[in-house]
Tab-separated table of C-alpha atoms in Angstrom:
chain	number	residue	atom	x	y	z
G	6	UNK	CA	10.655	35.080	35.995
G	7	UNK	CA	10.894	31.439	34.874
G	8	UNK	CA	13.130	29.351	37.109
G	9	UNK	CA	15.897	27.440	35.330
G	10	UNK	CA	15.405	23.706	34.948
G	11	UNK	CA	16.805	21.389	37.590
G	12	UNK	CA	18.603	18.949	35.299
G	13	UNK	CA	19.720	16.641	38.095
G	14	UNK	CA	16.559	16.413	40.107
G	15	UNK	CA	12.837	16.062	39.804
G	16	UNK	CA	10.182	18.712	39.458
G	17	UNK	CA	9.050	19.920	42.854
G	18	UNK	CA	6.637	17.529	44.495
G	19	UNK	CA	3.991	20.242	44.864
G	20	UNK	CA	3.490	20.117	41.069
G	21	UNK	CA	2.544	16.439	41.194
G	22	UNK	CA	0.496	16.625	44.365
G	23	UNK	CA	-1.759	19.194	42.743
G	24	UNK	CA	-2.473	16.976	39.776
G	25	UNK	CA	-5.429	14.624	39.778
G	26	UNK	CA	-6.227	12.218	36.927
G	27	UNK	CA	-8.445	14.662	35.040
G	28	UNK	CA	-5.763	17.328	35.107
G	29	UNK	CA	-3.196	14.825	33.840
G	30	UNK	CA	-5.341	14.123	30.811
G	31	UNK	CA	-5.815	17.823	30.126
G	32	UNK	CA	-2.163	18.834	30.473
G	33	UNK	CA	-0.919	21.106	27.716
G	34	UNK	CA	2.447	22.000	26.283
G	35	UNK	CA	2.436	25.220	28.330
G	36	UNK	CA	1.700	23.245	31.519
G	37	UNK	CA	4.808	21.158	30.849
G	38	UNK	CA	6.872	24.271	30.140
G	39	UNK	CA	5.735	25.893	33.387
G	40	UNK	CA	6.380	22.782	35.470
G	41	UNK	CA	9.776	22.139	33.897
G	42	UNK	CA	10.851	25.751	34.094
G	43	UNK	CA	11.538	26.073	30.368
G	44	UNK	CA	9.973	27.832	27.400
G	45	UNK	CA	7.167	26.249	25.419
G	46	UNK	CA	9.499	26.228	22.384
G	47	UNK	CA	11.895	24.011	24.344
G	48	UNK	CA	9.067	21.592	25.094
G	49	UNK	CA	8.046	21.546	21.445
G	50	UNK	CA	11.628	20.885	20.382
G	51	UNK	CA	11.905	18.026	22.867
G	52	UNK	CA	9.180	16.186	20.947
G	53	UNK	CA	9.625	17.390	17.385
G	54	UNK	CA	13.268	18.531	17.041
G	55	UNK	CA	15.351	16.622	19.588
G	56	UNK	CA	18.594	17.610	17.873
G	57	UNK	CA	18.017	21.182	19.096
G	58	UNK	CA	18.428	20.200	22.786
G	59	UNK	CA	21.101	18.614	24.914
G	60	UNK	CA	20.324	15.065	26.004
G	61	UNK	CA	19.925	15.964	29.730
G	62	UNK	CA	17.596	18.877	28.971
G	63	UNK	CA	15.435	16.797	26.642
G	64	UNK	CA	15.169	13.992	29.192
G	65	UNK	CA	14.183	16.514	31.890
G	66	UNK	CA	11.389	17.871	29.670
G	67	UNK	CA	10.151	14.416	28.687
G	68	UNK	CA	10.183	13.237	32.306
G	69	UNK	CA	8.086	16.231	33.273
G	70	UNK	CA	5.667	15.539	30.425
G	71	UNK	CA	5.291	11.915	31.493
G	72	UNK	CA	4.574	12.961	35.060
G	73	UNK	CA	1.857	15.346	33.890
G	74	UNK	CA	0.381	12.843	31.445
G	75	UNK	CA	1.279	14.919	28.397
G	76	UNK	CA	1.900	12.702	25.336
G	77	UNK	CA	3.151	15.389	22.980
G	78	UNK	CA	1.815	18.010	20.549
G	79	UNK	CA	-1.539	17.106	19.029
G	80	UNK	CA	-0.849	15.835	15.468
G	81	UNK	CA	-4.017	17.364	14.021
G	82	UNK	CA	-3.290	20.757	15.544
G	83	UNK	CA	0.318	20.633	14.388
G	84	UNK	CA	-0.825	19.783	10.861
G	85	UNK	CA	-3.251	22.682	10.829
G	86	UNK	CA	-0.539	25.000	12.068
G	87	UNK	CA	2.225	23.905	9.702
G	88	UNK	CA	0.200	22.724	6.717
G	89	UNK	CA	2.229	19.484	6.678
G	90	UNK	CA	1.197	15.976	7.742
G	91	UNK	CA	4.480	14.131	7.295
G	92	UNK	CA	2.853	11.442	5.154
G	93	UNK	CA	2.359	10.606	1.485
G	94	UNK	CA	-0.663	8.851	0.029
G	95	UNK	CA	-0.108	5.882	-2.307
G	96	UNK	CA	-3.204	4.906	-4.290
G	97	UNK	CA	-3.257	1.325	-5.640
G	98	UNK	CA	-5.356	-0.075	-8.463
G	99	UNK	CA	-5.945	-3.323	-6.527
G	100	UNK	CA	-6.774	-4.416	-2.970
G	101	UNK	CA	-4.210	-4.030	-0.202
G	102	UNK	CA	-3.287	-7.726	-0.205
G	103	UNK	CA	-2.021	-7.183	-3.757
G	104	UNK	CA	0.491	-4.663	-2.432
G	105	UNK	CA	2.091	-7.341	-0.261
G	106	UNK	CA	1.641	-10.468	-2.400
G	107	UNK	CA	2.369	-9.424	-5.975
G	108	UNK	CA	6.118	-9.289	-6.553
G	109	UNK	CA	6.010	-6.295	-8.891
G	110	UNK	CA	3.947	-4.352	-6.356
G	111	UNK	CA	6.141	-5.309	-3.394
G	112	UNK	CA	9.284	-4.237	-5.234
G	113	UNK	CA	7.661	-0.923	-6.125
G	114	UNK	CA	6.451	-0.470	-2.539
G	115	UNK	CA	9.953	-1.229	-1.284
G	116	UNK	CA	11.333	1.594	-3.419
G	117	UNK	CA	8.661	3.986	-2.143
G	118	UNK	CA	9.381	3.007	1.460
G	119	UNK	CA	13.131	3.509	1.027
G	120	UNK	CA	12.640	7.009	-0.353
G	121	UNK	CA	10.128	7.864	2.396
G	122	UNK	CA	12.633	6.735	5.015
G	123	UNK	CA	15.269	9.045	3.523
G	124	UNK	CA	12.824	11.932	3.868
G	125	UNK	CA	11.451	10.858	7.262
G	126	UNK	CA	7.981	10.630	5.813
G	127	UNK	CA	5.213	8.150	6.557
G	128	UNK	CA	3.094	6.354	3.984
G	129	UNK	CA	-0.658	5.923	3.718
G	130	UNK	CA	-1.848	3.089	1.431
G	131	UNK	CA	-5.219	3.514	-0.274
G	132	UNK	CA	-6.710	0.649	-2.308
G	133	UNK	CA	-9.271	1.204	-5.050
G	134	UNK	CA	-10.465	-2.394	-4.911
G	135	UNK	CA	-11.465	-4.689	-2.031
G	136	UNK	CA	-10.382	-8.315	-2.420
G	137	UNK	CA	-13.069	-10.359	-4.139
G	138	UNK	CA	-14.877	-7.335	-5.579
G	139	UNK	CA	-15.129	-7.581	-9.357
G	140	UNK	CA	-15.742	-4.915	-10.516
G	141	UNK	CA	-14.469	-2.851	-7.578
G	142	UNK	CA	-17.100	-1.325	-5.299
G	143	UNK	CA	-15.703	2.144	-4.650
G	144	UNK	CA	-18.177	3.092	-1.918
G	145	UNK	CA	-16.794	6.022	0.083
G	146	UNK	CA	-13.362	5.919	-1.533
G	147	UNK	CA	-13.614	9.382	-3.142
G	148	UNK	CA	-14.382	10.768	0.337
G	149	UNK	CA	-11.436	8.822	1.745
G	150	UNK	CA	-8.975	10.471	-0.627
G	151	UNK	CA	-10.550	13.874	-0.022
G	152	UNK	CA	-10.052	13.461	3.737
G	153	UNK	CA	-6.638	11.741	3.690
G	154	UNK	CA	-4.145	13.621	5.887
G	155	UNK	CA	-1.237	13.577	3.434
G	156	UNK	CA	1.133	16.059	1.816
G	157	UNK	CA	0.807	14.576	-1.670
G	158	UNK	CA	-0.328	11.543	-3.674
G	159	UNK	CA	1.286	8.860	-5.812
G	160	UNK	CA	-1.148	7.160	-8.197
G	161	UNK	CA	0.046	3.647	-9.026
G	162	UNK	CA	-1.302	2.121	-12.217
G	163	UNK	CA	-4.917	3.303	-12.220
G	164	UNK	CA	-7.460	3.047	-15.017
G	165	UNK	CA	-7.924	6.248	-16.975
G	166	UNK	CA	-11.517	6.631	-15.718
G	167	UNK	CA	-10.881	5.726	-12.056
G	168	UNK	CA	-13.294	7.856	-9.942
G	169	UNK	CA	-10.673	8.783	-7.334
G	170	UNK	CA	-8.562	10.762	-9.786
G	171	UNK	CA	-10.814	13.840	-9.939
G	172	UNK	CA	-11.143	14.342	-6.153
G	173	UNK	CA	-7.401	13.853	-5.732
G	174	UNK	CA	-6.609	16.464	-8.375
G	175	UNK	CA	-9.179	18.816	-6.862
G	176	UNK	CA	-7.206	18.916	-3.600
G	177	UNK	CA	-4.331	20.663	-5.373
G	178	UNK	CA	-1.636	18.689	-3.532
G	179	UNK	CA	1.581	17.519	-5.204
G	180	UNK	CA	0.805	14.530	-7.418
G	181	UNK	CA	2.855	11.965	-9.337
G	182	UNK	CA	1.568	9.148	-11.557
G	183	UNK	CA	3.437	5.859	-11.866
G	184	UNK	CA	2.754	3.885	-15.073
G	185	UNK	CA	-0.804	5.053	-15.754
G	186	UNK	CA	-2.827	7.089	-16.508
G	187	UNK	CA	-1.027	9.995	-18.083
G	188	UNK	CA	-2.633	13.218	-16.851
G	189	UNK	CA	-2.041	16.617	-18.399
G	190	UNK	CA	0.425	18.652	-16.364
G	191	UNK	CA	1.055	15.844	-13.836
G	192	UNK	CA	4.571	14.367	-13.404
G	193	UNK	CA	4.845	10.778	-14.654
G	194	UNK	CA	7.227	7.885	-13.959
G	195	UNK	CA	7.193	4.803	-16.152
G	196	UNK	CA	8.830	2.843	-18.935
G	197	UNK	CA	8.416	2.633	-22.683
G	198	UNK	CA	5.814	-0.163	-22.589
G	199	UNK	CA	5.235	0.037	-26.345
G	200	UNK	CA	8.929	-0.227	-27.179
G	201	UNK	CA	9.607	-3.016	-24.688
G	202	UNK	CA	6.678	-5.098	-25.938
G	203	UNK	CA	7.756	-4.551	-29.523
G	204	UNK	CA	11.256	-5.739	-28.609
G	205	UNK	CA	10.103	-9.029	-27.113
G	206	UNK	CA	7.822	-9.700	-30.106
G	207	UNK	CA	10.721	-9.023	-32.474
G	208	UNK	CA	12.755	-11.591	-30.522
G	209	UNK	CA	10.152	-14.287	-31.172
G	210	UNK	CA	9.809	-13.296	-34.805
G	211	UNK	CA	13.580	-13.650	-35.230
G	212	UNK	CA	13.240	-17.214	-33.920
G	213	UNK	CA	10.855	-18.017	-36.746
G	214	UNK	CA	7.507	-17.793	-34.968
G	215	UNK	CA	4.499	-16.685	-36.974
G	216	UNK	CA	1.504	-17.944	-34.956
G	217	UNK	CA	0.975	-15.982	-31.753
G	218	UNK	CA	-1.467	-15.466	-28.916
G	219	UNK	CA	-1.448	-12.673	-26.344
G	220	UNK	CA	-2.216	-13.097	-22.640
G	221	UNK	CA	-3.333	-9.629	-21.654
G	222	UNK	CA	-3.618	-7.842	-18.347
G	223	UNK	CA	-7.114	-6.548	-17.719
G	224	UNK	CA	-8.285	-3.929	-20.183
G	225	UNK	CA	-10.972	-2.409	-17.973
G	226	UNK	CA	-11.547	-2.753	-14.190
G	227	UNK	CA	-14.787	-4.710	-14.595
G	228	UNK	CA	-13.658	-8.294	-13.989
G	229	UNK	CA	-14.115	-9.529	-17.541
G	230	UNK	CA	-11.984	-12.481	-18.631
G	231	UNK	CA	-11.561	-14.488	-21.814
G	232	UNK	CA	-11.151	-13.585	-25.504
G	233	UNK	CA	-11.149	-9.834	-26.010
G	234	UNK	CA	-13.160	-8.490	-28.924
G	235	UNK	CA	-11.889	-5.629	-31.118
G	236	UNK	CA	-14.472	-3.382	-29.472
G	237	UNK	CA	-13.236	-4.367	-26.033
G	238	UNK	CA	-9.636	-3.685	-26.989
G	239	UNK	CA	-10.528	-0.296	-28.483
G	240	UNK	CA	-12.314	0.705	-25.263
G	241	UNK	CA	-9.517	-0.188	-22.834
G	242	UNK	CA	-8.962	2.254	-19.974
G	243	UNK	CA	-5.639	0.726	-18.852
G	244	UNK	CA	-2.979	2.509	-20.859
G	245	UNK	CA	-0.170	0.058	-20.037
G	246	UNK	CA	-2.091	-2.902	-21.440
G	247	UNK	CA	-2.966	-0.888	-24.538
G	248	UNK	CA	0.666	0.181	-25.068
G	249	UNK	CA	2.013	-3.352	-24.708
G	250	UNK	CA	-0.600	-4.780	-27.053
G	251	UNK	CA	0.138	-2.071	-29.614
G	252	UNK	CA	3.855	-2.803	-29.310
G	253	UNK	CA	3.300	-6.508	-29.995
G	254	UNK	CA	1.040	-5.722	-32.923
G	255	UNK	CA	3.425	-3.199	-34.473
G	256	UNK	CA	6.219	-5.796	-34.575
G	257	UNK	CA	3.944	-8.515	-35.934
G	258	UNK	CA	2.423	-6.309	-38.620
G	259	UNK	CA	5.877	-5.221	-39.815
G	260	UNK	CA	6.753	-8.914	-40.213
G	261	UNK	CA	3.624	-9.659	-42.229
G	262	UNK	CA	1.573	-11.189	-39.397
G	263	UNK	CA	-1.919	-9.717	-39.463
G	264	UNK	CA	-2.695	-8.526	-35.888
G	265	UNK	CA	-6.376	-9.368	-36.324
G	266	UNK	CA	-5.455	-13.048	-36.573
G	267	UNK	CA	-3.709	-13.042	-33.189
G	268	UNK	CA	-6.088	-13.957	-30.331
G	269	UNK	CA	-5.986	-11.680	-27.290
G	270	UNK	CA	-7.110	-13.337	-24.050
G	271	UNK	CA	-7.798	-11.011	-21.142
G	272	UNK	CA	-7.058	-11.894	-17.519
G	273	UNK	CA	-8.956	-9.884	-14.911
G	274	UNK	CA	-6.173	-10.443	-12.382
G	275	UNK	CA	-2.423	-10.840	-12.602
G	276	UNK	CA	-2.736	-14.442	-11.462
G	277	UNK	CA	-1.070	-17.696	-12.554
G	278	UNK	CA	-4.103	-19.909	-12.033
G	279	UNK	CA	-6.407	-17.733	-14.100
G	280	UNK	CA	-3.781	-17.496	-16.842
G	281	UNK	CA	-3.431	-21.293	-16.895
G	282	UNK	CA	-7.194	-21.795	-17.214
G	283	UNK	CA	-7.470	-19.248	-20.015
G	284	UNK	CA	-4.461	-20.613	-21.906
G	285	UNK	CA	-5.582	-24.255	-22.022
G	286	UNK	CA	-8.284	-23.720	-24.705
G	287	UNK	CA	-5.632	-22.123	-26.932
G	288	UNK	CA	-3.464	-25.231	-26.699
G	289	UNK	CA	-6.037	-28.009	-26.980
G	290	UNK	CA	-6.211	-28.056	-30.734
G	291	UNK	CA	-4.189	-29.432	-33.621
G	292	UNK	CA	-0.506	-28.529	-33.887
G	293	UNK	CA	-1.213	-26.645	-37.122
G	294	UNK	CA	-3.820	-24.433	-35.423
G	295	UNK	CA	-2.395	-23.656	-32.009
G	296	UNK	CA	0.028	-20.762	-31.409
G	297	UNK	CA	3.725	-21.483	-31.470
G	298	UNK	CA	4.421	-18.569	-29.114
G	299	UNK	CA	2.558	-16.771	-26.351
G	300	UNK	CA	3.231	-13.139	-25.514
G	301	UNK	CA	2.249	-12.633	-21.861
G	302	UNK	CA	1.980	-9.114	-20.459
G	303	UNK	CA	3.439	-10.181	-17.087
G	304	UNK	CA	5.658	-12.912	-15.726
G	305	UNK	CA	2.842	-14.291	-13.577
G	306	UNK	CA	0.660	-14.699	-16.651
G	307	UNK	CA	3.589	-16.331	-18.447
G	308	UNK	CA	4.083	-18.790	-15.592
G	309	UNK	CA	0.382	-19.635	-15.808
G	310	UNK	CA	0.775	-20.290	-19.546
G	311	UNK	CA	3.730	-22.584	-18.796
G	312	UNK	CA	1.548	-24.545	-16.356
G	313	UNK	CA	-1.094	-24.898	-19.094
G	314	UNK	CA	1.544	-26.196	-21.508
G	315	UNK	CA	2.567	-28.888	-19.028
G	316	UNK	CA	-1.063	-29.893	-18.570
G	317	UNK	CA	-1.469	-30.110	-22.355
G	318	UNK	CA	1.709	-32.246	-22.629
G	319	UNK	CA	3.553	-29.602	-24.617
G	320	UNK	CA	7.251	-28.954	-24.161
G	321	UNK	CA	8.521	-25.416	-23.669
G	322	UNK	CA	10.172	-24.113	-25.808
G	323	UNK	CA	10.170	-27.035	-28.296
G	324	UNK	CA	6.392	-27.037	-28.798
G	325	UNK	CA	5.567	-23.595	-27.402
G	326	UNK	CA	7.643	-20.505	-26.655
G	327	UNK	CA	6.490	-18.203	-23.857
G	328	UNK	CA	7.638	-14.711	-22.959
G	329	UNK	CA	6.765	-12.611	-19.937
G	330	UNK	CA	7.174	-9.035	-18.770
G	331	UNK	CA	8.623	-7.673	-15.468
G	332	UNK	CA	11.496	-10.041	-14.553
G	333	UNK	CA	10.159	-10.839	-11.090
G	334	UNK	CA	12.038	-13.351	-8.947
G	335	UNK	CA	9.891	-16.197	-10.292
G	336	UNK	CA	11.346	-15.629	-13.735
G	337	UNK	CA	14.637	-17.211	-12.668
G	338	UNK	CA	13.665	-19.355	-9.698
G	339	UNK	CA	11.196	-21.604	-11.520
G	340	UNK	CA	11.997	-24.812	-13.379
G	341	UNK	CA	11.592	-22.835	-16.607
G	342	UNK	CA	13.450	-19.515	-16.532
G	343	UNK	CA	11.412	-16.976	-18.473
G	344	UNK	CA	12.424	-14.816	-21.381
G	345	UNK	CA	11.083	-11.466	-20.250
G	346	UNK	CA	11.433	-7.708	-20.088
G	347	UNK	CA	13.317	-6.459	-17.042
G	348	UNK	CA	12.001	-3.236	-15.609
G	349	UNK	CA	13.145	-1.331	-12.462
G	350	UNK	CA	10.156	-1.629	-10.127
G	351	UNK	CA	11.891	-0.372	-6.973
G	352	UNK	CA	13.452	2.532	-8.847
G	353	UNK	CA	9.986	3.567	-10.002
G	354	UNK	CA	8.975	3.902	-6.358
G	355	UNK	CA	12.088	5.803	-5.341
G	356	UNK	CA	11.791	8.142	-8.330
G	357	UNK	CA	8.110	8.838	-7.674
G	358	UNK	CA	8.766	9.946	-4.077
G	359	UNK	CA	11.712	12.115	-5.118
G	360	UNK	CA	9.652	13.806	-7.825
G	361	UNK	CA	6.787	14.336	-5.392
G	362	UNK	CA	8.984	15.962	-2.765
G	363	UNK	CA	11.250	17.881	-5.170
G	364	UNK	CA	9.080	19.756	-7.707
G	365	UNK	CA	12.160	21.001	-9.554
G	366	UNK	CA	12.733	17.510	-10.958
G	367	UNK	CA	11.654	16.744	-14.523
G	368	UNK	CA	7.951	16.117	-15.100
G	369	UNK	CA	8.603	12.979	-17.143
G	370	UNK	CA	10.899	10.095	-16.240
G	371	UNK	CA	11.143	7.108	-18.601
G	372	UNK	CA	13.208	4.381	-16.963
G	373	UNK	CA	15.230	1.878	-18.968
G	374	UNK	CA	14.150	-1.710	-19.674
G	375	UNK	CA	16.067	-4.746	-20.912
G	376	UNK	CA	15.132	-7.859	-22.889
G	377	UNK	CA	16.385	-10.882	-20.928
G	378	UNK	CA	16.516	-14.053	-23.036
G	379	UNK	CA	16.187	-17.329	-21.161
G	380	UNK	CA	15.054	-20.892	-21.775
G	381	UNK	CA	11.328	-20.288	-22.309
G	382	UNK	CA	11.823	-19.047	-25.891
G	383	UNK	CA	13.354	-21.086	-28.686
G	384	UNK	CA	13.524	-21.446	-32.445
G	385	UNK	CA	10.317	-22.672	-34.009
G	386	UNK	CA	10.395	-26.071	-35.735
G	387	UNK	CA	8.237	-25.533	-38.803
G	388	UNK	CA	5.433	-28.053	-39.319
G	389	UNK	CA	5.683	-29.700	-42.714
């Protein structure tokens, strides 16, 4: 017969005297139950389901466990037993520093973290690129995703041919894609990139602009920068960049602007400095030849274009209009507030976690965007 626990006292001294250091390290859940005079289920609940016990009983069990050197149920064994790890895997298209330095990524990550907190779930971040690697050296990454102890995956803005996608799908765990790529039968969270890009191009057309250039996000994860050829554009594996470019081009073509005459300059990274360096050659020409408006696929690229305009002694928007995409904090906190597309980054993260943990939700969520007009776009003064 198991003796009832002594809630006001300590476990009998003979239990501690018999324990040497090796035994302390080898103590098991059943050892704690025997020493505390409770069932092994009570010990398990003390660690994993504290709401099932009274506060004095839980403290008695935990005190006994501490005395025996028992730190709690083994996580690996518990996972094998229950089939759950209590963690979600978030796969990024960039290095981990990007997750904490890029404003769009940090907002998205904030939304993911909020939803994980609601569900008492942890988060495992997996990067598909190491900082400075261009193109990314994937190394053992496919093995890493195969071995990740998670209950499901969120893919955040990966190239269509990213090598980690196949091993992730092969695991058969719940899976949600945010932004890209679209995978058959896999839930997706994103925005209408085509429609939003078309809307911002229509805004510039309504202001009288007819000479454009596009600052593009990278089209393939190979580190290439500079003018993008038609062949390069046709072979893009980043669906968001393709959709935004097609949206720009659809608006321009409908207004009689031949898309083939609009230069597309590709930035390997979403980085202001690189955007500035790539924009300068577009601006250092005669007024009749340079673009009157730049369509940037992100706010950071747009801010880089604005820096290039200052270096070229051009006034924004009098000499050059610039539009961005994202509506990050820098869009309103800079000297030149950006005309841009506002999209709900944090809500993307929250929605992705909810869809991952509640399969009954819809397989497709298209979140709303908004054109925000600010001082970086203005009416074009025609050159006579």
